[in-house]
Tab-separated table of C-alpha atoms in Angstrom:
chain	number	residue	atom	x	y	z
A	258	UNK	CA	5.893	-86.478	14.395
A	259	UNK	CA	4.972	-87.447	10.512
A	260	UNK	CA	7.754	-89.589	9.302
A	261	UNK	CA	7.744	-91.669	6.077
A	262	UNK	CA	6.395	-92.250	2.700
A	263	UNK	CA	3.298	-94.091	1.663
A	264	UNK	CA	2.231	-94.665	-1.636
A	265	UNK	CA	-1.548	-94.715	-1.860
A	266	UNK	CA	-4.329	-95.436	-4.365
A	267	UNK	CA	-6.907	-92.751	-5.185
A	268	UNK	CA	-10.351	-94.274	-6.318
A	269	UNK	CA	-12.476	-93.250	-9.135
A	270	UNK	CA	-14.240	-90.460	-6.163
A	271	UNK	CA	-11.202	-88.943	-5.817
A	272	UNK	CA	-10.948	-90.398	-2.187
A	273	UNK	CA	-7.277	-90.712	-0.978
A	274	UNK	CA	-6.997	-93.775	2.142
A	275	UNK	CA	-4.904	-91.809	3.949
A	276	UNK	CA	-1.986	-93.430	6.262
A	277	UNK	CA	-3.448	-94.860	9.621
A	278	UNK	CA	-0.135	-93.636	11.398
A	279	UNK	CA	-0.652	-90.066	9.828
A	280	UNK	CA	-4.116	-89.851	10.576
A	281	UNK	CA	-3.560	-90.291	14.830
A	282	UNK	CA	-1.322	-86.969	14.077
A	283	UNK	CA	-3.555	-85.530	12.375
A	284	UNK	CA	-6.432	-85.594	14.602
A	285	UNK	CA	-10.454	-86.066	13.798
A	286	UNK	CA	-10.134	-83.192	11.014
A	287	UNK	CA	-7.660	-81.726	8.988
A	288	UNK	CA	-6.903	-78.918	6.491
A	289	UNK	CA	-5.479	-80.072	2.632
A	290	UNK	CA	-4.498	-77.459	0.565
A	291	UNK	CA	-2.547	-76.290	-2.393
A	292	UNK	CA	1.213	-75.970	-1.684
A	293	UNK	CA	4.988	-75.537	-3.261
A	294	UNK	CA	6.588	-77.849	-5.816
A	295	UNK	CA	3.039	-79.144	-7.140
A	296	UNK	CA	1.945	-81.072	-4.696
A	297	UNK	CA	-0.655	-80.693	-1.701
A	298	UNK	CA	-0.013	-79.944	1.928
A	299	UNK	CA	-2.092	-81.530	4.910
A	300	UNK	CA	-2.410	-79.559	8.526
A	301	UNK	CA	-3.503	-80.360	11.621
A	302	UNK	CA	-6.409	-78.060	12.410
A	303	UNK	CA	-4.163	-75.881	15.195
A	304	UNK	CA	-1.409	-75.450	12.650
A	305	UNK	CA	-3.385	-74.176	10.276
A	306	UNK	CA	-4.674	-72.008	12.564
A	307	UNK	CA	-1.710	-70.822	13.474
A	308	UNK	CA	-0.764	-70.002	9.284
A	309	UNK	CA	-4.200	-68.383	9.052
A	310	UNK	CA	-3.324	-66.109	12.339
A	311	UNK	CA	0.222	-65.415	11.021
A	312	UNK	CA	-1.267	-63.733	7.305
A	313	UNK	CA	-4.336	-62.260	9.513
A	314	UNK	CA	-1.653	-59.728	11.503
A	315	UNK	CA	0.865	-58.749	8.665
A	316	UNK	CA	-0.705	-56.852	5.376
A	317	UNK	CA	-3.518	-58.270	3.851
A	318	UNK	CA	-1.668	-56.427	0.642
A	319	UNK	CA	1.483	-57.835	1.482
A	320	UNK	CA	0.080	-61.319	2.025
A	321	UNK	CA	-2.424	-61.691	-0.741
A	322	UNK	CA	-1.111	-64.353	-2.913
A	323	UNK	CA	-0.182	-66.673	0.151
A	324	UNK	CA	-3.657	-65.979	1.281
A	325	UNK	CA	-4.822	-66.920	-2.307
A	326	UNK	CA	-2.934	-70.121	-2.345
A	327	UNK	CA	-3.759	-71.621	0.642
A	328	UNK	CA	-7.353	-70.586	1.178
A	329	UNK	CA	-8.514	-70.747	-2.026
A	330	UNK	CA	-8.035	-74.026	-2.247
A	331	UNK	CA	-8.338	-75.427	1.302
A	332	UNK	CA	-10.449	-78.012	2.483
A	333	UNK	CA	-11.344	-79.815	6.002
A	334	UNK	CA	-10.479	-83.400	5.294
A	335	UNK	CA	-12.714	-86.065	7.833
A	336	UNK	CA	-11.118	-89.355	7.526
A	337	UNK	CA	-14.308	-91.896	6.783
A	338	UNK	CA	-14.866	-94.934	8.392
A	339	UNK	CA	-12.254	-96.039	6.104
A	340	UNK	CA	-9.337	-93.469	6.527
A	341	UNK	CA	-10.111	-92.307	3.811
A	342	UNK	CA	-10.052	-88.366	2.586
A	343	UNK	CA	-11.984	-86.505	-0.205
A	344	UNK	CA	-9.319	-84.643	-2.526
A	345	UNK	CA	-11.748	-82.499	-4.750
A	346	UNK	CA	-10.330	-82.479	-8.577
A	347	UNK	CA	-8.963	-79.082	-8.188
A	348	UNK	CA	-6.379	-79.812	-5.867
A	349	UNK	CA	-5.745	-83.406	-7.370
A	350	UNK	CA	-4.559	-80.991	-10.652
A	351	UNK	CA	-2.871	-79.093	-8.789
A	352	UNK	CA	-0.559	-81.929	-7.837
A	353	UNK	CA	-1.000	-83.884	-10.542
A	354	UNK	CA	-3.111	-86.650	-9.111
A	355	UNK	CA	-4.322	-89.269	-10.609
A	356	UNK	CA	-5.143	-92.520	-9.519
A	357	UNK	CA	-2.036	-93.119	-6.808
A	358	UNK	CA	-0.798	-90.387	-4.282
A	359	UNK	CA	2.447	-90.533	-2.680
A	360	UNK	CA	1.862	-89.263	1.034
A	361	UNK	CA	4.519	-87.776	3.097
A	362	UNK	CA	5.676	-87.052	6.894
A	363	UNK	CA	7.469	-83.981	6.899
A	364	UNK	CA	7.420	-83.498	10.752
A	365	UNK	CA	4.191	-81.618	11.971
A	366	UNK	CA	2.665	-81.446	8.201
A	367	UNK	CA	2.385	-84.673	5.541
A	368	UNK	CA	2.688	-83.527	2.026
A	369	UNK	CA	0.759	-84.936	-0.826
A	370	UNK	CA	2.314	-85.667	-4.381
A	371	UNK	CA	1.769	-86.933	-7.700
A	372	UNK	CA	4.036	-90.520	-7.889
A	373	UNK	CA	6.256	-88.463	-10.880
A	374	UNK	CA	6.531	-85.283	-8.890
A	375	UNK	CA	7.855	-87.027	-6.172
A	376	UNK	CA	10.387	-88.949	-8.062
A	377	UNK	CA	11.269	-85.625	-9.741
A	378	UNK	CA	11.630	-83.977	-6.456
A	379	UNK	CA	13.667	-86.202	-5.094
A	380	UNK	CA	16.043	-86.538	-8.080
A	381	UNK	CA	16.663	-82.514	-7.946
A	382	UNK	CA	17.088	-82.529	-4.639
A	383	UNK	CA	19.759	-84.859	-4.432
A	384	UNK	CA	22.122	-82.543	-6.275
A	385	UNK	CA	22.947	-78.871	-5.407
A	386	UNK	CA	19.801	-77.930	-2.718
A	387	UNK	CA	20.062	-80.433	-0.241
A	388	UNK	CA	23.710	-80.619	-0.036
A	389	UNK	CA	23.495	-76.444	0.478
A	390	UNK	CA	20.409	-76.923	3.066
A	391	UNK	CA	22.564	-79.697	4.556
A	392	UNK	CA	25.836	-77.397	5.096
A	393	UNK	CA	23.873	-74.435	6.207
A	394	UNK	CA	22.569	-76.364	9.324
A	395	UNK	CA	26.519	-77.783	9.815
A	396	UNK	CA	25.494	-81.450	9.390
């Protein structure tokens, strides 16, 4: 399980050190790609897998702009020597990337953001949504 939040620097390269703890989860290779709220999504190769499989057997009309979104941008991140991943400069826009990352366990996926969109995200969030998501699950 991915729990926590790490911030992270992100070098001139673009490379992203990314958390030791995460990386065991993760396994040898992983998928980043583009995802919700502006920020970046990482996978475990067999859950991403398992997304690919799910948008292979509904409508490839019906499914198109999911399949854009996370293909289009996806790559297979190999921790270096290091622990450190590549984030090519598209998906650093994407989230707004610069030169930290915040990295995030959200159970069986991490989430990558932008230092201000996570702030941002957790400032809406602590109003209306997560007090709704919060009551619809009776906690």
């Amino acid at each position: 399980m991915l729990l926590g939040q790490y911030r992270q620097k992100v070098d001139e390269k673009g490379r992203l050190n990314f958390p030791a703890k995460f990386r065991e989860e993760m396994g040898e290779s992983f998928y980043v790609t583009c995802w919700l709220d502006e920020c970046l999504i990482a996978l475990p190769a067999a859950r991403f897998e398992q997304i690919r499989q799910q948008l292979r057997s509904g409508s490839l009309v019906k499914n198109r702009a999911l399949r854009r979104m996370i293909f289009s941008g996806a790559v297979q991140a190999v921790p270096d020597k290091q622990g450190r991943i590549m984030l090519p400069p598209e998906l650093r826009a994407h989230a707004g990337i610069t030169t930290e990352a915040v990295v995030t366990g959200a159970d069986d996926y991490a989430e990558i953001w932008s230092p201000d969109g996570w702030s941002a995200m957790n400032e809406s969030m602590r109003s209306g949504p997560m007090a709704q998501a919060m009551e619809e699950l009776e906690l």
